[in-house]
PDB file of C-alpha atoms in Angstrom:
ATOM      1  CA  MET O  40      28.104  18.614 -16.058  1.00  0.00           C
ATOM      2  CA  LYS O  41      28.904  15.094 -17.038  1.00  0.00           C
ATOM      3  CA  GLN O  42      32.093  15.153 -15.033  1.00  0.00           C
ATOM      4  CA  ARG O  43      30.210  16.669 -11.995  1.00  0.00           C
ATOM      5  CA  LEU O  44      27.516  13.789 -12.347  1.00  0.00           C
ATOM      6  CA  LEU O  45      30.392  11.235 -12.340  1.00  0.00           C
ATOM      7  CA  SER O  46      31.681  12.677  -9.266  1.00  0.00           C
ATOM      8  CA  VAL O  47      28.589  12.523  -7.476  1.00  0.00           C
ATOM      9  CA  GLY O  48      28.156   8.527  -8.706  1.00  0.00           C
ATOM     10  CA  GLU O  49      31.511   7.743  -7.739  1.00  0.00           C
ATOM     11  CA  GLN O  50      31.052   9.327  -4.015  1.00  0.00           C
ATOM     12  CA  GLY O  51      27.567   7.214  -3.866  1.00  0.00           C
ATOM     13  CA  SER O  52      29.612   4.054  -4.775  1.00  0.00           C
ATOM     14  CA  HIS O  53      32.299   4.665  -2.118  1.00  0.00           C
ATOM     15  CA  HIS O  54      29.763   5.281   0.581  1.00  0.00           C
ATOM     16  CA  VAL O  55      27.951   1.779  -0.442  1.00  0.00           C
ATOM     17  CA  PHE O  56      31.591   0.015  -0.385  1.00  0.00           C
ATOM     18  CA  THR O  57      32.238   1.820   3.028  1.00  0.00           C
ATOM     19  CA  GLN O  58      28.917   0.751   4.603  1.00  0.00           C
ATOM     20  CA  ASN O  59      29.470  -2.848   3.072  1.00  0.00           C
ATOM     21  CA  LYS O  60      32.916  -3.056   4.714  1.00  0.00           C
ATOM     22  CA  ARG O  61      31.180  -1.827   8.008  1.00  0.00           C
ATOM     23  CA  ILE O  62      28.449  -4.451   7.808  1.00  0.00           C
ATOM     24  CA  THR O  63      31.016  -7.405   7.331  1.00  0.00           C
ATOM     25  CA  GLN O  64      33.290  -6.050  10.220  1.00  0.00           C
ATOM     26  CA  LEU O  65      30.189  -5.884  12.644  1.00  0.00           C
ATOM     27  CA  GLY O  66      28.902  -9.237  11.714  1.00  0.00           C
ATOM     28  CA  LYS O  67      32.017 -10.732  12.251  1.00  0.00           C
ATOM     29  CA  SER O  68      32.403  -9.343  15.742  1.00  0.00           C
ATOM     30  CA  GLY O  69      28.945 -10.692  16.467  1.00  0.00           C
ATOM     31  CA  GLN O  70      27.233  -7.193  16.668  1.00  0.00           C
ATOM     32  CA  ILE O  71      24.257  -8.361  14.576  1.00  0.00           C
ATOM     33  CA  GLU O  72      21.736  -5.797  15.602  1.00  0.00           C
ATOM     34  CA  ASP O  73      24.247  -3.311  14.784  1.00  0.00           C
ATOM     35  CA  ALA O  74      24.765  -4.739  11.256  1.00  0.00           C
ATOM     36  CA  ILE O  75      20.969  -4.901  10.801  1.00  0.00           C
ATOM     37  CA  LYS O  76      20.838  -1.200  11.702  1.00  0.00           C
ATOM     38  CA  VAL O  77      23.512  -0.294   9.227  1.00  0.00           C
ATOM     39  CA  PHE O  78      21.748  -2.085   6.582  1.00  0.00           C
ATOM     40  CA  THR O  79      18.354  -0.853   6.960  1.00  0.00           C
ATOM     41  CA  GLN O  80      19.539   2.747   7.199  1.00  0.00           C
ATOM     42  CA  MET O  81      21.309   2.578   3.860  1.00  0.00           C
ATOM     43  CA  ALA O  82      19.783   4.712   1.018  1.00  0.00           C
ATOM     44  CA  GLN O  83      21.538   2.709  -1.602  1.00  0.00           C
ATOM     45  CA  LYS O  84      22.361  -1.068  -1.487  1.00  0.00           C
ATOM     46  CA  ASN O  85      23.921  -3.478  -4.054  1.00  0.00           C
ATOM     47  CA  THR O  86      24.497  -7.228  -4.274  1.00  0.00           C
ATOM     48  CA  VAL O  87      27.277  -7.240  -2.124  1.00  0.00           C
ATOM     49  CA  THR O  88      25.470  -5.286   0.675  1.00  0.00           C
ATOM     50  CA  TYR O  89      22.798  -8.233   0.835  1.00  0.00           C
ATOM     51  CA  ASN O  90      25.509 -10.862   0.446  1.00  0.00           C
ATOM     52  CA  SER O  91      27.442  -9.372   3.217  1.00  0.00           C
ATOM     53  CA  MET O  92      24.401  -9.758   5.710  1.00  0.00           C
ATOM     54  CA  ILE O  93      23.601 -13.044   4.682  1.00  0.00           C
ATOM     55  CA  SER O  94      27.284 -14.561   4.871  1.00  0.00           C
ATOM     56  CA  GLU O  95      28.047 -12.668   8.329  1.00  0.00           C
ATOM     57  CA  MET O  96      25.201 -13.821  10.057  1.00  0.00           C
ATOM     58  CA  PRO O  97      25.731 -17.575  10.806  1.00  0.00           C
ATOM     59  CA  GLU O  98      23.019 -17.645  13.598  1.00  0.00           C
ATOM     60  CA  ARG O  99      20.392 -15.424  11.927  1.00  0.00           C
ATOM     61  CA  ASP O 100      17.292 -14.931  13.996  1.00  0.00           C
ATOM     62  CA  SER O 101      13.718 -14.463  12.646  1.00  0.00           C
ATOM     63  CA  VAL O 102      14.200 -10.548  12.697  1.00  0.00           C
ATOM     64  CA  SER O 103      17.355 -10.729  10.551  1.00  0.00           C
ATOM     65  CA  TRP O 104      15.704 -13.223   8.108  1.00  0.00           C
ATOM     66  CA  THR O 105      12.682 -10.998   7.736  1.00  0.00           C
ATOM     67  CA  THR O 106      15.001  -7.832   7.184  1.00  0.00           C
ATOM     68  CA  MET O 107      16.845  -9.185   4.581  1.00  0.00           C
ATOM     69  CA  ILE O 108      13.780 -10.574   2.647  1.00  0.00           C
ATOM     70  CA  ASN O 109      12.152  -7.154   3.069  1.00  0.00           C
ATOM     71  CA  GLY O 110      15.279  -5.630   1.573  1.00  0.00           C
ATOM     72  CA  TYR O 111      15.514  -8.022  -1.342  1.00  0.00           C
ATOM     73  CA  VAL O 112      11.791  -7.256  -1.901  1.00  0.00           C
ATOM     74  CA  ARG O 113      12.067  -3.499  -2.011  1.00  0.00           C
ATOM     75  CA  VAL O 114      14.682  -3.684  -4.789  1.00  0.00           C
ATOM     76  CA  GLY O 115      12.716  -6.227  -6.963  1.00  0.00           C
ATOM     77  CA  LYS O 116      15.117  -9.219  -6.353  1.00  0.00           C
ATOM     78  CA  LEU O 117      12.069 -11.588  -5.737  1.00  0.00           C
ATOM     79  CA  ASP O 118      14.286 -14.899  -6.701  1.00  0.00           C
ATOM     80  CA  GLU O 119      16.915 -13.871  -4.152  1.00  0.00           C
ATOM     81  CA  ALA O 120      14.145 -13.121  -1.541  1.00  0.00           C
ATOM     82  CA  ARG O 121      12.595 -16.614  -2.033  1.00  0.00           C
ATOM     83  CA  ASP O 122      15.680 -18.238  -1.683  1.00  0.00           C
ATOM     84  CA  LEU O 123      16.270 -16.842   1.717  1.00  0.00           C
ATOM     85  CA  LEU O 124      12.858 -17.609   2.469  1.00  0.00           C
ATOM     86  CA  ASN O 125      13.026 -21.175   1.568  1.00  0.00           C
ATOM     87  CA  GLU O 126      16.476 -21.490   3.755  1.00  0.00           C
ATOM     88  CA  MET O 127      14.722 -20.439   6.764  1.00  0.00           C
ATOM     89  CA  PRO O 128      14.801 -22.942   9.556  1.00  0.00           C
ATOM     90  CA  TYR O 129      11.608 -21.583  10.778  1.00  0.00           C
ATOM     91  CA  ARG O 130       9.408 -19.379   8.811  1.00  0.00           C
ATOM     92  CA  ASN O 131       7.503 -16.618  10.470  1.00  0.00           C
ATOM     93  CA  ILE O 132       4.514 -14.712   9.175  1.00  0.00           C
ATOM     94  CA  GLY O 133       6.561 -11.558   8.615  1.00  0.00           C
ATOM     95  CA  ALA O 134       8.877 -13.014   6.227  1.00  0.00           C
ATOM     96  CA  GLN O 135       6.052 -14.708   4.295  1.00  0.00           C
ATOM     97  CA  THR O 136       4.144 -11.426   4.021  1.00  0.00           C
ATOM     98  CA  ALA O 137       6.954  -9.818   2.911  1.00  0.00           C
ATOM     99  CA  MET O 138       7.380 -12.256   0.246  1.00  0.00           C
ATOM    100  CA  ILE O 139       3.620 -12.102  -0.649  1.00  0.00           C
ATOM    101  CA  SER O 140       3.715  -8.321  -1.158  1.00  0.00           C
ATOM    102  CA  GLY O 141       6.726  -8.774  -3.375  1.00  0.00           C
ATOM    103  CA  TYR O 142       4.891 -10.774  -5.681  1.00  0.00           C
ATOM    104  CA  ILE O 143       1.869  -8.624  -5.472  1.00  0.00           C
ATOM    105  CA  GLN O 144       4.009  -5.623  -6.486  1.00  0.00           C
ATOM    106  CA  CYS O 145       5.324  -7.501  -9.160  1.00  0.00           C
ATOM    107  CA  ASN O 146       1.854  -8.615 -10.395  1.00  0.00           C
ATOM    108  CA  LYS O 147       2.662 -12.193  -9.863  1.00  0.00           C
ATOM    109  CA  LEU O 148      -0.694 -12.751  -7.986  1.00  0.00           C
ATOM    110  CA  ASP O 149      -0.908 -16.352  -8.577  1.00  0.00           C
ATOM    111  CA  GLU O 150       2.446 -16.893  -6.986  1.00  0.00           C
ATOM    112  CA  ALA O 151       1.447 -14.801  -4.016  1.00  0.00           C
ATOM    113  CA  ARG O 152      -1.630 -16.924  -3.617  1.00  0.00           C
ATOM    114  CA  LYS O 153       0.362 -20.103  -3.687  1.00  0.00           C
ATOM    115  CA  LEU O 154       2.588 -19.107  -1.102  1.00  0.00           C
ATOM    116  CA  PHE O 155      -0.330 -17.671   1.035  1.00  0.00           C
ATOM    117  CA  ASP O 156      -2.233 -21.031   0.939  1.00  0.00           C
ATOM    118  CA  GLU O 157       1.004 -22.590   2.242  1.00  0.00           C
ATOM    119  CA  ILE O 158       1.062 -20.834   5.323  1.00  0.00           C
ATOM    120  CA  SER O 159      -0.534 -22.664   8.376  1.00  0.00           C
ATOM    121  CA  THR O 160      -1.598 -19.711  10.474  1.00  0.00           C
ATOM    122  CA  TRP O 161      -2.236 -16.118   8.970  1.00  0.00           C
ATOM    123  CA  ASP O 162      -2.279 -12.889  10.650  1.00  0.00           C
ATOM    124  CA  VAL O 163      -4.546  -9.940   9.776  1.00  0.00           C
ATOM    125  CA  VAL O 164      -1.676  -8.180   7.868  1.00  0.00           C
ATOM    126  CA  CYS O 165      -0.996 -11.267   5.983  1.00  0.00           C
ATOM    127  CA  TRP O 166      -4.765 -11.766   5.108  1.00  0.00           C
ATOM    128  CA  ASN O 167      -5.088  -7.829   4.087  1.00  0.00           C
ATOM    129  CA  ALA O 168      -1.992  -7.993   1.897  1.00  0.00           C
ATOM    130  CA  MET O 169      -3.508 -10.703  -0.204  1.00  0.00           C
ATOM    131  CA  ILE O 170      -6.787  -9.217  -0.337  1.00  0.00           C
ATOM    132  CA  ALA O 171      -5.815  -5.830  -1.326  1.00  0.00           C
ATOM    133  CA  GLY O 172      -3.584  -7.275  -3.943  1.00  0.00           C
ATOM    134  CA  TYR O 173      -6.152  -8.954  -5.716  1.00  0.00           C
ATOM    135  CA  ALA O 174      -8.138  -5.610  -5.539  1.00  0.00           C
ATOM    136  CA  HIS O 175      -5.317  -3.359  -6.591  1.00  0.00           C
ATOM    137  CA  HIS O 176      -4.883  -5.469  -9.876  1.00  0.00           C
ATOM    138  CA  GLY O 177      -8.611  -5.697 -10.579  1.00  0.00           C
ATOM    139  CA  ARG O 178      -9.396  -9.163  -9.721  1.00  0.00           C
ATOM    140  CA  ILE O 179     -12.386  -8.121  -7.610  1.00  0.00           C
ATOM    141  CA  ASN O 180     -14.258 -11.265  -7.424  1.00  0.00           C
ATOM    142  CA  GLU O 181     -11.124 -13.207  -5.855  1.00  0.00           C
ATOM    143  CA  ALA O 182     -10.610 -10.400  -3.265  1.00  0.00           C
ATOM    144  CA  LEU O 183     -14.186 -10.462  -2.134  1.00  0.00           C
ATOM    145  CA  CYS O 184     -14.073 -14.256  -2.007  1.00  0.00           C
ATOM    146  CA  LEU O 185     -11.040 -14.478  -0.035  1.00  0.00           C
ATOM    147  CA  SER O 186     -12.230 -11.663   2.345  1.00  0.00           C
ATOM    148  CA  LYS O 187     -15.286 -14.051   3.191  1.00  0.00           C
ATOM    149  CA  GLN O 188     -13.059 -16.712   4.433  1.00  0.00           C
ATOM    150  CA  MET O 189     -11.416 -14.310   6.715  1.00  0.00           C
ATOM    151  CA  VAL O 190     -12.692 -14.390  10.431  1.00  0.00           C
ATOM    152  CA  ASN O 191     -11.020 -11.474  12.311  1.00  0.00           C
ATOM    153  CA  LYS O 192     -11.306  -8.662   9.876  1.00  0.00           C
ATOM    154  CA  ASP O 193     -10.077  -5.355  10.647  1.00  0.00           C
ATOM    155  CA  LYS O 194     -10.794  -1.559   9.468  1.00  0.00           C
ATOM    156  CA  VAL O 195      -8.415  -2.016   6.724  1.00  0.00           C
ATOM    157  CA  THR O 196      -9.955  -5.338   5.358  1.00  0.00           C
ATOM    158  CA  TRP O 197     -13.542  -3.543   5.582  1.00  0.00           C
ATOM    159  CA  ASN O 198     -12.271  -0.456   3.726  1.00  0.00           C
ATOM    160  CA  THR O 199     -10.932  -2.705   0.869  1.00  0.00           C
ATOM    161  CA  ILE O 200     -14.172  -4.700   0.714  1.00  0.00           C
ATOM    162  CA  ILE O 201     -16.045  -1.507   0.385  1.00  0.00           C
ATOM    163  CA  SER O 202     -13.785  -0.404  -2.587  1.00  0.00           C
ATOM    164  CA  CYS O 203     -14.294  -3.816  -4.103  1.00  0.00           C
ATOM    165  CA  TYR O 204     -18.086  -3.613  -4.084  1.00  0.00           C
ATOM    166  CA  ALA O 205     -17.954  -0.404  -5.460  1.00  0.00           C
ATOM    167  CA  GLN O 206     -15.891  -1.347  -8.392  1.00  0.00           C
ATOM    168  CA  VAL O 207     -18.456  -4.195  -9.290  1.00  0.00           C
ATOM    169  CA  GLY O 208     -21.251  -1.738  -9.008  1.00  0.00           C
ATOM    170  CA  GLN O 209     -22.712  -3.278  -5.830  1.00  0.00           C
ATOM    171  CA  MET O 210     -23.136  -0.042  -3.803  1.00  0.00           C
ATOM    172  CA  ASP O 211     -25.973  -1.456  -1.547  1.00  0.00           C
ATOM    173  CA  SER O 212     -23.535  -4.129  -0.221  1.00  0.00           C
ATOM    174  CA  ALA O 213     -20.860  -1.174   0.126  1.00  0.00           C
ATOM    175  CA  VAL O 214     -23.131   0.848   1.885  1.00  0.00           C
ATOM    176  CA  GLU O 215     -24.204  -1.910   4.347  1.00  0.00           C
ATOM    177  CA  ILE O 216     -20.662  -2.818   5.034  1.00  0.00           C
ATOM    178  CA  PHE O 217     -19.996   0.924   5.673  1.00  0.00           C
ATOM    179  CA  GLU O 218     -23.111   1.182   7.971  1.00  0.00           C
ATOM    180  CA  GLU O 219     -22.056  -1.973   9.897  1.00  0.00           C
ATOM    181  CA  MET O 220     -18.487  -0.889  10.855  1.00  0.00           C
ATOM    182  CA  GLU O 221     -18.047  -0.027  14.410  1.00  0.00           C
ATOM    183  CA  GLU O 222     -14.959   2.521  13.703  1.00  0.00           C
ATOM    184  CA  LYS O 223     -14.449   4.461  10.503  1.00  0.00           C
ATOM    185  CA  ASP O 224     -11.679   6.458   9.308  1.00  0.00           C
ATOM    186  CA  LEU O 225     -11.189   8.666   6.557  1.00  0.00           C
ATOM    187  CA  VAL O 226     -10.242   5.842   4.108  1.00  0.00           C
ATOM    188  CA  SER O 227     -13.720   4.496   4.845  1.00  0.00           C
ATOM    189  CA  TRP O 228     -15.499   7.651   4.149  1.00  0.00           C
ATOM    190  CA  ASN O 229     -13.302   8.231   0.863  1.00  0.00           C
ATOM    191  CA  SER O 230     -14.194   4.384  -0.455  1.00  0.00           C
ATOM    192  CA  LEU O 231     -17.723   5.237  -0.182  1.00  0.00           C
ATOM    193  CA  ILE O 232     -17.863   8.505  -1.448  1.00  0.00           C
ATOM    194  CA  ALA O 233     -15.665   7.668  -4.560  1.00  0.00           C
ATOM    195  CA  GLY O 234     -17.721   4.567  -4.956  1.00  0.00           C
ATOM    196  CA  PHE O 235     -20.744   6.420  -5.333  1.00  0.00           C
ATOM    197  CA  MET O 236     -19.122   9.053  -7.729  1.00  0.00           C
ATOM    198  CA  LEU O 237     -17.773   5.823  -9.709  1.00  0.00           C
ATOM    199  CA  ASN O 238     -21.179   4.497 -10.285  1.00  0.00           C
ATOM    200  CA  GLY O 239     -22.792   8.003 -11.238  1.00  0.00           C
ATOM    201  CA  GLN O 240     -24.669   8.345  -7.801  1.00  0.00           C
ATOM    202  CA  ASN O 241     -23.270  11.576  -7.401  1.00  0.00           C
ATOM    203  CA  LEU O 242     -26.105  12.955  -5.162  1.00  0.00           C
ATOM    204  CA  ASP O 243     -25.281   9.943  -2.804  1.00  0.00           C
ATOM    205  CA  ALA O 244     -21.631  10.980  -3.008  1.00  0.00           C
ATOM    206  CA  LEU O 245     -22.475  14.454  -1.931  1.00  0.00           C
ATOM    207  CA  LYS O 246     -24.892  13.466   0.965  1.00  0.00           C
ATOM    208  CA  SER O 247     -22.064  11.308   2.074  1.00  0.00           C
ATOM    209  CA  TYR O 248     -19.418  14.173   1.868  1.00  0.00           C
ATOM    210  CA  ALA O 249     -21.620  16.283   3.829  1.00  0.00           C
ATOM    211  CA  LEU O 250     -22.290  13.561   6.446  1.00  0.00           C
ATOM    212  CA  MET O 251     -18.492  12.979   6.763  1.00  0.00           C
ATOM    213  CA  GLY O 252     -18.101  16.739   7.682  1.00  0.00           C
ATOM    214  CA  HIS O 253     -20.823  16.491  10.339  1.00  0.00           C
ATOM    215  CA  GLU O 254     -19.382  13.341  11.732  1.00  0.00           C
ATOM    216  CA  GLY O 255     -16.041  15.390  12.259  1.00  0.00           C
ATOM    217  CA  GLU O 256     -14.090  13.657   9.597  1.00  0.00           C
ATOM    218  CA  LYS O 257     -11.663  16.319   7.829  1.00  0.00           C
ATOM    219  CA  ALA O 258     -11.656  15.898   4.015  1.00  0.00           C
ATOM    220  CA  ASP O 259      -8.446  15.412   1.874  1.00  0.00           C
ATOM    221  CA  GLN O 260      -7.699  15.571  -1.658  1.00  0.00           C
ATOM    222  CA  LEU O 261      -9.587  12.729  -2.669  1.00  0.00           C
ATOM    223  CA  SER O 262     -12.717  13.884  -0.808  1.00  0.00           C
ATOM    224  CA  PHE O 263     -12.712  17.343  -2.381  1.00  0.00           C
ATOM    225  CA  ALA O 264     -11.991  15.719  -5.748  1.00  0.00           C
ATOM    226  CA  CYS O 265     -15.051  13.408  -5.737  1.00  0.00           C
ATOM    227  CA  GLY O 266     -17.181  16.149  -4.070  1.00  0.00           C
ATOM    228  CA  LEU O 267     -16.373  18.880  -6.835  1.00  0.00           C
ATOM    229  CA  SER O 268     -16.564  16.237  -9.685  1.00  0.00           C
ATOM    230  CA  SER O 269     -20.019  15.225  -8.294  1.00  0.00           C
ATOM    231  CA  CYS O 270     -21.295  18.887  -8.234  1.00  0.00           C
ATOM    232  CA  ALA O 271     -20.170  19.194 -11.760  1.00  0.00           C
ATOM    233  CA  THR O 272     -21.965  16.103 -13.053  1.00  0.00           C
ATOM    234  CA  ILE O 273     -25.298  17.014 -11.347  1.00  0.00           C
ATOM    235  CA  ALA O 274     -24.855  20.756 -12.298  1.00  0.00           C
ATOM    236  CA  ALA O 275     -24.875  21.660  -8.323  1.00  0.00           C
ATOM    237  CA  LEU O 276     -22.881  24.860  -9.200  1.00  0.00           C
ATOM    238  CA  GLN O 277     -23.731  26.710  -6.044  1.00  0.00           C
ATOM    239  CA  VAL O 278     -22.678  23.626  -3.938  1.00  0.00           C
ATOM    240  CA  GLY O 279     -19.525  23.426  -6.096  1.00  0.00           C
ATOM    241  CA  LYS O 280     -18.718  26.940  -5.763  1.00  0.00           C
ATOM    242  CA  GLN O 281     -18.994  26.716  -1.711  1.00  0.00           C
ATOM    243  CA  LEU O 282     -17.166  23.292  -1.760  1.00  0.00           C
ATOM    244  CA  HIS O 283     -14.464  25.046  -3.925  1.00  0.00           C
ATOM    245  CA  GLN O 284     -13.975  28.029  -1.563  1.00  0.00           C
ATOM    246  CA  VAL O 285     -13.271  25.613   1.378  1.00  0.00           C
ATOM    247  CA  VAL O 286     -10.717  23.748  -0.734  1.00  0.00           C
ATOM    248  CA  VAL O 287      -9.091  27.028  -1.674  1.00  0.00           C
ATOM    249  CA  LYS O 288      -8.783  28.084   2.192  1.00  0.00           C
ATOM    250  CA  SER O 289      -7.360  24.893   3.139  1.00  0.00           C
ATOM    251  CA  ASP O 290      -3.558  23.878   2.241  1.00  0.00           C
ATOM    252  CA  ILE O 291      -4.628  21.246   0.031  1.00  0.00           C
ATOM    253  CA  ASP O 292      -3.415  21.253  -3.527  1.00  0.00           C
ATOM    254  CA  VAL O 293      -6.439  22.126  -5.680  1.00  0.00           C
ATOM    255  CA  THR O 294      -5.119  21.823  -9.255  1.00  0.00           C
ATOM    256  CA  LEU O 295      -7.291  20.037 -11.607  1.00  0.00           C
ATOM    257  CA  ALA O 296      -4.621  17.556 -12.487  1.00  0.00           C
ATOM    258  CA  SER O 297      -3.879  16.653  -8.788  1.00  0.00           C
ATOM    259  CA  LEU O 298      -7.697  16.080  -7.987  1.00  0.00           C
ATOM    260  CA  THR O 299      -8.194  14.144 -11.193  1.00  0.00           C
ATOM    261  CA  SER O 300      -5.333  12.165 -10.412  1.00  0.00           C
ATOM    262  CA  HIS O 301      -6.628  11.466  -6.933  1.00  0.00           C
ATOM    263  CA  ILE O 302      -9.831  10.051  -8.189  1.00  0.00           C
ATOM    264  CA  ARG O 303      -8.001   7.807 -10.804  1.00  0.00           C
ATOM    265  CA  ASN O 304      -5.904   6.350  -7.977  1.00  0.00           C
ATOM    266  CA  ALA O 305      -8.771   5.596  -5.682  1.00  0.00           C
ATOM    267  CA  PHE O 306     -10.079   2.832  -8.070  1.00  0.00           C
ATOM    268  CA  HIS O 307      -7.266   2.430 -10.521  1.00  0.00           C
ATOM    269  CA  ILE O 308      -9.165   3.679 -13.303  1.00  0.00           C
ATOM    270  CA  SER O 309      -7.917   5.602 -16.373  1.00  0.00           C
ATOM    271  CA  GLU O 310     -10.398   8.221 -16.825  1.00  0.00           C
ATOM    272  CA  VAL O 311     -12.751  10.199 -14.814  1.00  0.00           C
ATOM    273  CA  THR O 312     -15.960  11.881 -16.179  1.00  0.00           C
ATOM    274  CA  ALA O 313     -16.643  15.178 -14.741  1.00  0.00           C
TER     275      ALA O 313
END
């Protein structure tokens, strides 16, 4: 078995070596787009891969710069990604947002915010990345404060704000935002339903669940999880049984572990009371 694993590892290393060589050849022949295509399709990359992309593209455009920064961020090489960003002759918002996302993934929110503040013109993706980053790491007040500075909010922004208000117990504000949204999606409904459940307003959670179905939005695992948990909490056994039958007939994973996990993930909480 050990020999077999070594063989698989050697094959993987050889494949990376071959692809690295191909990137170098394409770069030297001026086929930059093909080099980028090979790079993005590689399942495994090493330091040589990134160095090959950098060294063989003397006339790097904004797309190639951003591709490289994204690549470094994905493998957790933030220092290398930042070095590339600093070298860019003209920083574009895509590259800056990729760097911000990398900092957020590694819980370096202050560095992410510092870079965010250095940007002269933000787009909606950049705004949402920073706001969601604060929310994900529990810095709710900062998320809400930053969201108030954003002029052109989209559905993603509003969904994050609903979740933020729910996490600090301000369900009236969450409901107000939800009702003012011109377009709602499943995330919007789940944010509201999970927010009610998180704050012990289980009857409101069930009412929202029912209204969601009436509006034609199809429930997912999180919706079912919050509905079942709310039924159990208020001892609405008959409703719970009916809901469970719907879940069983669907193709959704209905194990307790799965449902509980979805509730936890909704607000990044460690326990769920059911």
